[in-house]
Coordinates of C-alpha atoms in Angstrom, one line a residue:
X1 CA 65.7 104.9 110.6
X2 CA 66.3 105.4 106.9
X3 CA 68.2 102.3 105.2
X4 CA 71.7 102.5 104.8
X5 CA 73.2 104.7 101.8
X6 CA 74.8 102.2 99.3
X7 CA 78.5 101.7 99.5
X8 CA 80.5 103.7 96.5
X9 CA 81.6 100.6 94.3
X10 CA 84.6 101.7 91.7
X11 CA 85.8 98.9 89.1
X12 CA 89.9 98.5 87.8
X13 CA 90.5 97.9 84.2
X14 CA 94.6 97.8 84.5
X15 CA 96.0 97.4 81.5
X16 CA 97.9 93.8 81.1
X17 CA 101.6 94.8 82.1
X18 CA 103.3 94.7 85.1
X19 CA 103.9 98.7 84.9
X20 CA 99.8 99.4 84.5
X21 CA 99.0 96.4 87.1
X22 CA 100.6 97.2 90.5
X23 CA 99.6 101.3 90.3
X24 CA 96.6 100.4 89.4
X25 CA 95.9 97.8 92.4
X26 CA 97.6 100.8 94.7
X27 CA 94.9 102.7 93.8
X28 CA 92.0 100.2 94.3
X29 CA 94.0 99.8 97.7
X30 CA 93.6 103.3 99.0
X31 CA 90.0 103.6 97.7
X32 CA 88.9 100.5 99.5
X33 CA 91.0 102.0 102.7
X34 CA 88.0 104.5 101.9
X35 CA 85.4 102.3 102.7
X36 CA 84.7 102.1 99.1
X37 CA 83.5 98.7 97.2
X38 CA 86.5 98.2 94.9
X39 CA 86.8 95.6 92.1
X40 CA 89.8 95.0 89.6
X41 CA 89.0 93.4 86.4
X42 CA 92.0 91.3 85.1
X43 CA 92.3 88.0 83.1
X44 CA 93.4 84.2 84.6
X45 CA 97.1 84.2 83.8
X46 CA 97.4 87.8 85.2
X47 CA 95.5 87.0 88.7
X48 CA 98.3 85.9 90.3
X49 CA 99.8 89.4 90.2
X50 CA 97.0 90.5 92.2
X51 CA 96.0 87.7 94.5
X52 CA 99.2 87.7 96.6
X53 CA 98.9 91.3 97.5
X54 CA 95.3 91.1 98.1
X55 CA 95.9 88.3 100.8
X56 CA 98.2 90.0 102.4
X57 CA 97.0 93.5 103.1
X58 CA 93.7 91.2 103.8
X59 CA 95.6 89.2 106.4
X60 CA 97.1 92.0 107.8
X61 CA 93.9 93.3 108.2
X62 CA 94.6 96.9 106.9
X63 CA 91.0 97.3 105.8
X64 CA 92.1 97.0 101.9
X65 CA 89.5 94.7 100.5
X66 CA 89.8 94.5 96.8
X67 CA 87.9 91.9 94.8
X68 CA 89.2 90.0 91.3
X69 CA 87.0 89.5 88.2
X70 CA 88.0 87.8 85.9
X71 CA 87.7 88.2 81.8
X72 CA 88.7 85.6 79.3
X73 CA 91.2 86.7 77.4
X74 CA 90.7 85.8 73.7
X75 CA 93.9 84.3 72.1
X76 CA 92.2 82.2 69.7
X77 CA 90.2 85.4 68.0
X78 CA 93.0 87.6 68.8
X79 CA 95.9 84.5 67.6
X80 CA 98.3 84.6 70.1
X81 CA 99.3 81.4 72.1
X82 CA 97.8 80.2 74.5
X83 CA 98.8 81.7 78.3
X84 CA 100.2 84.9 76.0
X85 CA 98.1 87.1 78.4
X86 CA 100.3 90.5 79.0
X87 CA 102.7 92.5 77.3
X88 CA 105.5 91.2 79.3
X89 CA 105.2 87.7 77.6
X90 CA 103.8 88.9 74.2
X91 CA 107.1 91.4 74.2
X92 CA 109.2 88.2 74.2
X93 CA 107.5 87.0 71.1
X94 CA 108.7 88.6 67.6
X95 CA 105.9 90.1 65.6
X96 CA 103.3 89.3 68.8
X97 CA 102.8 93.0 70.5
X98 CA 99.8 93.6 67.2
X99 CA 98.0 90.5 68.1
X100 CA 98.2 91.4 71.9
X101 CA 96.8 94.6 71.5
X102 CA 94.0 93.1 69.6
X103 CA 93.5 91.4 72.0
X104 CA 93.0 93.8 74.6
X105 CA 90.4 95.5 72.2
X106 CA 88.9 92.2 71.9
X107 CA 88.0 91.9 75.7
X108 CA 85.7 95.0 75.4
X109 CA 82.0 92.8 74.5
X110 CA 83.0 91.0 77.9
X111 CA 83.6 94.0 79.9
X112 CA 80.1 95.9 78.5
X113 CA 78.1 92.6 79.7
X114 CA 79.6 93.7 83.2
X115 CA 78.6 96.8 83.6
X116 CA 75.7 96.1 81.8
X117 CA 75.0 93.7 84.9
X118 CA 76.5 95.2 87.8
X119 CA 76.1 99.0 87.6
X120 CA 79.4 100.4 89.0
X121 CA 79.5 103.9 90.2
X122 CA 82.5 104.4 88.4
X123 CA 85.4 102.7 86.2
X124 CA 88.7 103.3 86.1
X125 CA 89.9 102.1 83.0
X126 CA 94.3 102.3 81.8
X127 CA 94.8 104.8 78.9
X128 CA 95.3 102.0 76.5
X129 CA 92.1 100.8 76.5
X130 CA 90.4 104.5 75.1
X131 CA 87.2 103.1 74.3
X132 CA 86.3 102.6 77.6
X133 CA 85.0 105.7 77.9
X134 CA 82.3 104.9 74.9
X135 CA 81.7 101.7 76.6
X136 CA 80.8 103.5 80.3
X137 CA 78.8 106.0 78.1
X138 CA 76.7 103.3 77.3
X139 CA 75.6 102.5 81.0
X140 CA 75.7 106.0 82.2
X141 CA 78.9 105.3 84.4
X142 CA 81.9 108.2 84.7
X143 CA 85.2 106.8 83.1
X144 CA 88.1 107.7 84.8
X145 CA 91.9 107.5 82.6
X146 CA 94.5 106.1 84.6
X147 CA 98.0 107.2 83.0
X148 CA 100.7 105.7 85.3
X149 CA 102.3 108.9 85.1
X150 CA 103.6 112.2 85.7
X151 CA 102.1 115.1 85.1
X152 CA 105.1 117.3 83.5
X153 CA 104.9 113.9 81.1
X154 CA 101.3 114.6 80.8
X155 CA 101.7 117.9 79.6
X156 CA 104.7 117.6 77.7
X157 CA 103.6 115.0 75.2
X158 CA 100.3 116.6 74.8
X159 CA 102.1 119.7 73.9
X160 CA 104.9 118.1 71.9
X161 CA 102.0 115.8 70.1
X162 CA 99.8 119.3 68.8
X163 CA 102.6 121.8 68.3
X164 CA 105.0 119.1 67.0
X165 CA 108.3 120.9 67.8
X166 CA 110.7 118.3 66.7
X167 CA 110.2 119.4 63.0
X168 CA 111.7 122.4 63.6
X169 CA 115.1 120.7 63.7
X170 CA 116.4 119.0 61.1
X171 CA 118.7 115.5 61.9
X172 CA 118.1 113.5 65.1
X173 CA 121.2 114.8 67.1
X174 CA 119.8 118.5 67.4
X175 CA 117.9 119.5 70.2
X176 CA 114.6 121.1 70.2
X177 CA 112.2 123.2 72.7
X178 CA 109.7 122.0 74.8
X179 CA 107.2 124.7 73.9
X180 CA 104.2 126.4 76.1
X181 CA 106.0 125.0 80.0
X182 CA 107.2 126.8 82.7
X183 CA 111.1 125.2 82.3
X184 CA 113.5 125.8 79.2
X185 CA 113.7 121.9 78.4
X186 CA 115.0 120.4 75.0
X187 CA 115.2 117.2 73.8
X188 CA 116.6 115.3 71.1
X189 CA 114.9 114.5 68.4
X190 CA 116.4 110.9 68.6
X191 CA 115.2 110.9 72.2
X192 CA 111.1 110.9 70.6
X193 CA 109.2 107.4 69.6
X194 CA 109.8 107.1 65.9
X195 CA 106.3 106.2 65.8
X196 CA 105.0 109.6 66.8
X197 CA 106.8 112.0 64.8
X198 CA 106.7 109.7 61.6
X199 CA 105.4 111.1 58.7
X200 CA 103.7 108.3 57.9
X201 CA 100.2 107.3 59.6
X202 CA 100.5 104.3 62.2
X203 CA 99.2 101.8 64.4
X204 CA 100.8 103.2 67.5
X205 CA 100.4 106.9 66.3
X206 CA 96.5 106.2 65.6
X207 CA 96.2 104.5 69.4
X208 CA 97.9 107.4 70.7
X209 CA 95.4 109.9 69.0
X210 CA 92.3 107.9 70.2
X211 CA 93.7 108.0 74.0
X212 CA 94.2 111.7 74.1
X213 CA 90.6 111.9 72.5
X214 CA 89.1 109.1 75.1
X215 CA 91.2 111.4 77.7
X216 CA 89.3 114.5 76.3
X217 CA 85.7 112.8 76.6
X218 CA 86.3 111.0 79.8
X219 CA 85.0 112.2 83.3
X220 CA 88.9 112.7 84.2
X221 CA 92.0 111.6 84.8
X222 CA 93.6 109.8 87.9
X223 CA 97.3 110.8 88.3
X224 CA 100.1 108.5 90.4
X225 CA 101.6 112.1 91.7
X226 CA 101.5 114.9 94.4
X227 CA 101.2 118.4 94.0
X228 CA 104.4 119.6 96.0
X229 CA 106.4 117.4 93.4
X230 CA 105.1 118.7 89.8
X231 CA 102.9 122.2 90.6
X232 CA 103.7 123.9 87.8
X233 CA 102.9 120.9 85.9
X234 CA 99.7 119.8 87.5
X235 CA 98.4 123.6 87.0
X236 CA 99.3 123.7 83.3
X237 CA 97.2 120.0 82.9
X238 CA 94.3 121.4 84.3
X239 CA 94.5 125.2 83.5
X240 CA 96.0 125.1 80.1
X241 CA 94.9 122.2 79.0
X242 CA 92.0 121.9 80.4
X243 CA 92.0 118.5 81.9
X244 CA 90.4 117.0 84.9
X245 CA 92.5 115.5 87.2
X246 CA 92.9 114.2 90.8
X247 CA 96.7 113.4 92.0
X248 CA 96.2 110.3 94.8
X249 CA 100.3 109.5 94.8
X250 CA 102.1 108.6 95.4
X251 CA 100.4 105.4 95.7
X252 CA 102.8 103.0 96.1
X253 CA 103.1 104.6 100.2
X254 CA 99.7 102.3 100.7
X255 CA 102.4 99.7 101.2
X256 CA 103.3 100.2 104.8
X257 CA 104.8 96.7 106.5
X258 CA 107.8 94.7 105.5
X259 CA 105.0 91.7 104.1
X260 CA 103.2 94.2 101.9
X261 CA 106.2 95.6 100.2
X262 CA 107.9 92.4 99.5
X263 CA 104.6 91.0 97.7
X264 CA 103.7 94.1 95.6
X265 CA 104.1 93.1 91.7
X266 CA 105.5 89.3 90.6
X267 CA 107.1 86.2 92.7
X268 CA 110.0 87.9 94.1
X269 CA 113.4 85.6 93.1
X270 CA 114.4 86.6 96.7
X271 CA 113.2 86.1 100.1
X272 CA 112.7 89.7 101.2
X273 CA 114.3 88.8 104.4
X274 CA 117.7 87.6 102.9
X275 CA 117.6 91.0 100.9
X276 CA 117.2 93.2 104.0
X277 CA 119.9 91.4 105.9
X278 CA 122.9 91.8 103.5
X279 CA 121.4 95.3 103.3
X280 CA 121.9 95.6 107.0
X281 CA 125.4 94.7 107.0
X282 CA 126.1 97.8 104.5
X283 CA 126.9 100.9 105.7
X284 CA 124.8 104.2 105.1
X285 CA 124.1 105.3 101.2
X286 CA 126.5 103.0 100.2
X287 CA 124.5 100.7 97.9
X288 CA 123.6 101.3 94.2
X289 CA 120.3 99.7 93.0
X290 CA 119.9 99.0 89.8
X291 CA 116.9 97.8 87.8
X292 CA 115.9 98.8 84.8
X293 CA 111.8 97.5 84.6
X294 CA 110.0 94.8 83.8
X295 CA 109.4 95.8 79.8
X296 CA 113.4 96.7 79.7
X297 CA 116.1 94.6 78.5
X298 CA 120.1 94.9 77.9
X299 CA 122.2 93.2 75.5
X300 CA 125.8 90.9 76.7
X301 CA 127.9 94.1 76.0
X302 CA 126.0 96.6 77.6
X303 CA 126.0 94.4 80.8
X304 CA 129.9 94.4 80.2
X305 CA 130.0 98.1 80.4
X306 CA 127.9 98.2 83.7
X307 CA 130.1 95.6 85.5
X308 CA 132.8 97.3 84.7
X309 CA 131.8 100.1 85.7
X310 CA 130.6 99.2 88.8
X311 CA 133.7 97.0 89.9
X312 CA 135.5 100.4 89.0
X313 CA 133.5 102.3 91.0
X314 CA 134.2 100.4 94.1
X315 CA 130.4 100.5 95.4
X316 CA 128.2 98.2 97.0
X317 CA 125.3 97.4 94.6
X318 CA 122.5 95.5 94.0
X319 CA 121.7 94.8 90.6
X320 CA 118.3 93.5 89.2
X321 CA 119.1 91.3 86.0
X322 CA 116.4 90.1 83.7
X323 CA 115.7 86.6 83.6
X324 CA 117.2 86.2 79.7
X325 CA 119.1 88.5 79.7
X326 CA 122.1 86.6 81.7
X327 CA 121.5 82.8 81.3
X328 CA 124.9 82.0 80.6
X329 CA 126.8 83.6 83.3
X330 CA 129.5 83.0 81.6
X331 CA 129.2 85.4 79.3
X332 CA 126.8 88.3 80.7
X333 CA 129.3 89.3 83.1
X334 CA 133.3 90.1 82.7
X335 CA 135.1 86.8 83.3
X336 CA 135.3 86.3 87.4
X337 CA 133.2 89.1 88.0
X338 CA 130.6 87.7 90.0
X339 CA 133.7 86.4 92.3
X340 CA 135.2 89.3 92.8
X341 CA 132.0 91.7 93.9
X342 CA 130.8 89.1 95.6
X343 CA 131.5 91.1 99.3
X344 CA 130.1 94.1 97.4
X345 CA 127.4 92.8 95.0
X346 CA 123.9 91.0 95.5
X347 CA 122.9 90.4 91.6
X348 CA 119.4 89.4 91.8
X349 CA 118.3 87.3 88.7
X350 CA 114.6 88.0 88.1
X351 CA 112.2 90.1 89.7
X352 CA 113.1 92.4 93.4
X353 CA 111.4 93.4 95.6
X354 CA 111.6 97.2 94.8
X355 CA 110.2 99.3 97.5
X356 CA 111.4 97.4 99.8
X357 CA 115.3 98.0 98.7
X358 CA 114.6 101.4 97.9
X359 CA 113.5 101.8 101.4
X360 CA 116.5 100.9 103.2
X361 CA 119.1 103.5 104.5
X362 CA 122.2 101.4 103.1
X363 CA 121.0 102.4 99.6
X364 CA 122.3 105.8 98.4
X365 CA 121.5 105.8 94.6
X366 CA 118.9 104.3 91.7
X367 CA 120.0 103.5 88.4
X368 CA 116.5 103.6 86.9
X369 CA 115.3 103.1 83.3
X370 CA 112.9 106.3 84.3
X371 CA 109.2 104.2 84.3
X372 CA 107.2 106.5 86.1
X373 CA 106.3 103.9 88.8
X374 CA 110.3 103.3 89.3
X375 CA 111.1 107.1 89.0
X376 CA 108.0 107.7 91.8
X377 CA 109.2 105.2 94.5
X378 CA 112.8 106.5 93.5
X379 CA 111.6 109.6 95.1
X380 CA 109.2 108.3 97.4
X381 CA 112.0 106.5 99.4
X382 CA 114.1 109.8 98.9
X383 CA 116.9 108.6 96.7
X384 CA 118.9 110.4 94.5
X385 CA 118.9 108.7 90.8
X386 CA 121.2 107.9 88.2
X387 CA 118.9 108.0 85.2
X388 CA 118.8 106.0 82.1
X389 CA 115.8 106.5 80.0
X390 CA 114.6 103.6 76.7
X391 CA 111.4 104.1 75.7
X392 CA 107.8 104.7 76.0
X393 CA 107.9 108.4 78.3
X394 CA 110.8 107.9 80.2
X395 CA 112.7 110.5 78.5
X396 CA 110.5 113.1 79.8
X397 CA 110.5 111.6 83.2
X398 CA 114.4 111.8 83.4
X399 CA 114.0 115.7 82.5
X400 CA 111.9 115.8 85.6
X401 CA 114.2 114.5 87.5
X402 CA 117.5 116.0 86.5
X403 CA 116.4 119.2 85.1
X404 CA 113.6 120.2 87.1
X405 CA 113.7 118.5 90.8
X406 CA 117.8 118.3 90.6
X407 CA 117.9 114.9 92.4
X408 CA 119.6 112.5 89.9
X409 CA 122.1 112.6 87.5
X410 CA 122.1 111.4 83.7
X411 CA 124.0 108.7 81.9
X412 CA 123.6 109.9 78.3
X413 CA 121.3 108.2 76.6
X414 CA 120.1 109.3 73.4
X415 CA 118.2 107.0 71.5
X416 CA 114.6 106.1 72.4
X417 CA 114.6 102.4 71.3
X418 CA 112.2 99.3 72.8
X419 CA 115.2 97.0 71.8
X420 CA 118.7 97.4 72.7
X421 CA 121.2 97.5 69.9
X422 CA 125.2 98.3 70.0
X423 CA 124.5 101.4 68.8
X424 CA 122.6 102.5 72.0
X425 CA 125.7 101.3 74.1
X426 CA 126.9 103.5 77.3
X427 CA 130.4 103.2 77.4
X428 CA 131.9 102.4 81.0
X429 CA 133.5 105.5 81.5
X430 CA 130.1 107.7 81.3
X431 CA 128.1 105.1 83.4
X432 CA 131.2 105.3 86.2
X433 CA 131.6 108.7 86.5
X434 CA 127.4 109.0 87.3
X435 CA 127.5 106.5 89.7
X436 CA 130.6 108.7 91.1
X437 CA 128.5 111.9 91.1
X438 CA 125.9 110.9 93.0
X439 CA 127.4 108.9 95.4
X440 CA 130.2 111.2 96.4
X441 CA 131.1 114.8 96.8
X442 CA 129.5 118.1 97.1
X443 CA 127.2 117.4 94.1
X444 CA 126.3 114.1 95.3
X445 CA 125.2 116.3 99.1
X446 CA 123.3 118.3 97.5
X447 CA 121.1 115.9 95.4
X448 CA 120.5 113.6 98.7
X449 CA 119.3 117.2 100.9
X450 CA 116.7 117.6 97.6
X451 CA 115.6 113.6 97.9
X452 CA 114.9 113.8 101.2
X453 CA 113.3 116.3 101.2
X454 CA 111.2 115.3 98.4
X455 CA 110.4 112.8 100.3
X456 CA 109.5 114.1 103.1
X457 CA 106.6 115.8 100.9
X458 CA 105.7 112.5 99.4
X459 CA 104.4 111.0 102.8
X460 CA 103.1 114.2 103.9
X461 CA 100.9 114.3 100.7
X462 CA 99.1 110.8 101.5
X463 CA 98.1 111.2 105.1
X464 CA 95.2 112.7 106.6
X465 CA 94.6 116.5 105.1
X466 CA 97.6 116.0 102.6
X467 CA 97.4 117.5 99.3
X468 CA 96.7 113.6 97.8
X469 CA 94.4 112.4 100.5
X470 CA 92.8 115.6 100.1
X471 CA 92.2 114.9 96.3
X472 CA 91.7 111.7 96.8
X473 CA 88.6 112.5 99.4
X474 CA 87.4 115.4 96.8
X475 CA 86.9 112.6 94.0
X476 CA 84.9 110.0 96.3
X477 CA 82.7 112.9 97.1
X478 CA 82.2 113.6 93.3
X479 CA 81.3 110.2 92.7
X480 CA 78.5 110.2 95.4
X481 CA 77.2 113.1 93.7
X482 CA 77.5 112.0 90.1
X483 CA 74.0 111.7 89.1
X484 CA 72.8 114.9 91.1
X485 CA 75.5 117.0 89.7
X486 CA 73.9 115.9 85.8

């Protein structure tokens, strides 16, 4: 008998935000349901992140093994405080995103001594670190990019990045055309990172650059989608632009039991038990969840104008507040607000547990900042959306959803901004009248049909012979054959 082939072993480089952390340990999740050795590397602050998921899908004995390395995270070379491990904290700092990133970049001598020492069979590394391609290079290991999102984002940015568009307008409140893609969308030029269509070279422009270049050079690219969502757009990635890529989404469906999907991401603030029981006692698709991401934040007025709104609206909701961003109760909220929902409302003060809420019947619409991960289990758990894009990508994602799949509505925004200022404000009367189209009338029927049925092909895609799993198993078999295939 010959000896035993050696075990496939992948490693996880997430990067250091919430949004990067929990796809990424999805993903090391369904490889290890693969019988593949799966490691994430992460630092000591952000462990915790990781650790309570781990025990519980290992307790539940799912056969999702993942182990933890851990890096030191260099805030004396990089001079950030001490603990100021990921973007979340470093974002609450003024002036400290720079350092952070630095940072990162700094942890790369560490990580080579790794593989240098262990011998992976492949490392999935995020996007923003894009020389971890060089880095695997050196050892003779395939790097694979890990995006976090779509692919119509994918292919829109890429396209809007090389045929700059946007100049062919001339003030921030015209709209321009998506070039080269299968749909006739525009965009604001106010709705693009000021970074990116700057005249002027820049940090973030110059990181941008070197991650489509990494993406270029890498052995491919992991996407957190399916292919009955996005085909157009996962054709174009690969066809026209000539990218490598496997969908395995959506991955957040590796969650299956009540435990798993109240410990997925940070501490929640509430007991996942207490959520689904004042969930219980609402009726069908009457609930509107809000959350707007880890990264977001709102400012005392703009929480004004939701409360409003949704006191107006009459709905049940659940609303996800930021811790800051309401410490004085007083204040965040109309005066007696908090009284008066308090039949209708559950205002949650911190992180929730997402996928869980999402997956309840009672709730009948997402008011989402459009992160891909939000926007995905959005879908996922077949909800129509009420979308309300800030930064980062998220203005492409909310094309997706409300110009392309039809399941969600839009609020209006129309400046791309990381901080909230007055001058970004949604008035009442917009955000009212979307939580009013999606959760009643003929409009509001015909988004839920889509949802569901978008969902439907969401948990069709993941199981056995699905167009994810499928992908999924096509990749693992690559792997194996990496060396002969050279």
């Amino acid at each position: 008998m010959g000896a035993e082939p050696k075990r496939l072993h992948i490693v996880f480089f997430p990067f250091l935000a919430h949004g990067h952390m929990i796809p990424t340990l999805d993903v090391a999740r369904l490889f290890a349901a693969r019988n593949v050795e799966a490691t994430i590397i992460t630092t000591r602050v952000n462990a915790p992140r990781f650790t309570s998921a781990v025990d519980t899908g290992n307790r539940i004995g799912n056969n999702q093994t993942v182990k933890l390395e851990l890096l030191r995270f260099p805030t004396h070379e990089a001079g950030v405080p001490e603990g100021c491990e990921n973007a979340e904290i470093a974002m609450r700092i003024p002036g400290m995103m720079p350092r952070f990133f630095k940072g990162t970049q700094l942890l790369r001598e560490q990580l080579e001594q790794y593989l240098s020492r262990v011998k992976p069979n492949c490392l999935v590394a995020d996007m923003f670190y894009p020389w971890a391609t060089e880095s695997a290079n050196k050892y003779d290991i395939p790097r694979l990019v890990f995006h976090g999102t779509s692919y119509f984002s994918l292919c829109a940015q890429e396209i809007v990045r090389v045929h700059e568009p946007y100049k062919m307008v001339l003030c921030n409140n015209e709209k321009f055309t998506i070039p080269l893609i299968p749909h006739d969308i525009k965009l604001l030029r106010s709705q693009m990172c000021p970074d990116l269509i700057s005249d002027e070279d820049n940090d973030f422009r110059k990181r941008m650059d070197l991650v489509k270049k990494s993406e270029v050079e890498s052995y491919g690219v992991i996407v957190n989608s399916f292919y009955e969502l996005e085909p157009d757009y996962a054709e174009v990635y690969t066809k026209e632009l000539g990218r490598k890529a496997w969908h395995v989404g959506p991955v957040s469906l590796c969650n299956r039991s009540v435990l798993e999907k109240g410990r997925r991401g940070n501490q929640a603030s509430i007991d996942e038990h207490e959520c689904l029981t004042w969930l219980d006692s609402k009726k069908l698709a009457s609930v509107v969840y809000i959350s707007f991401g880890s990264m977001s934040s709102s400012i005392t007025p703009q929480l004004h104008e939701i409360a409003t709104a949704l006191e107006n609206s009459g709905c049940n909701f659940i609303w996800v507040v930021r811790s800051g961003e309401s410490e004085n109760h007083d204040e965040s909220f109309p005066p007696g607000f908090e009284q008066r929902t308090k039949e209708k409302g559950l205002i949650i003060r911190g992180w929730a547990p997402q996928v869980l809420i999402l997956d309840h019947e009672a709730v009948g619409a997402f008011m989402t900042h459009c992160g891909w991960n939000s926007t995905l289990e959005g879908i996922t758990a077949g909800v129509p959306m009420i979308t309300w894009p800030h930064a980062a990508e998220q203005f492409y994602n909310e094309k997706l959803v409300t110009e392309i799949l039809k399941s969600g509505v839009s609020v209006g925004a129309k400046i791309w901004s990381r901080m909230p200022s007055v001058e970004d404000l949604i008035g009442r009367e917009a955000i009212e009248i979307a939580i009013r189209e999606v959760m009643d009338g003929e409009k509001a029927e015909t988004m839920r049909l889509k949802a569901k049925w978008l969902k439907e092909m969401a948990r069709k895609a993941v199981e056995e012979g699905g167009s994810s799993y499928t992908q999924l198993s096509a990749l693992i078999e690559d792997l194996k054959n990496y060396h002969t295939q050279k």
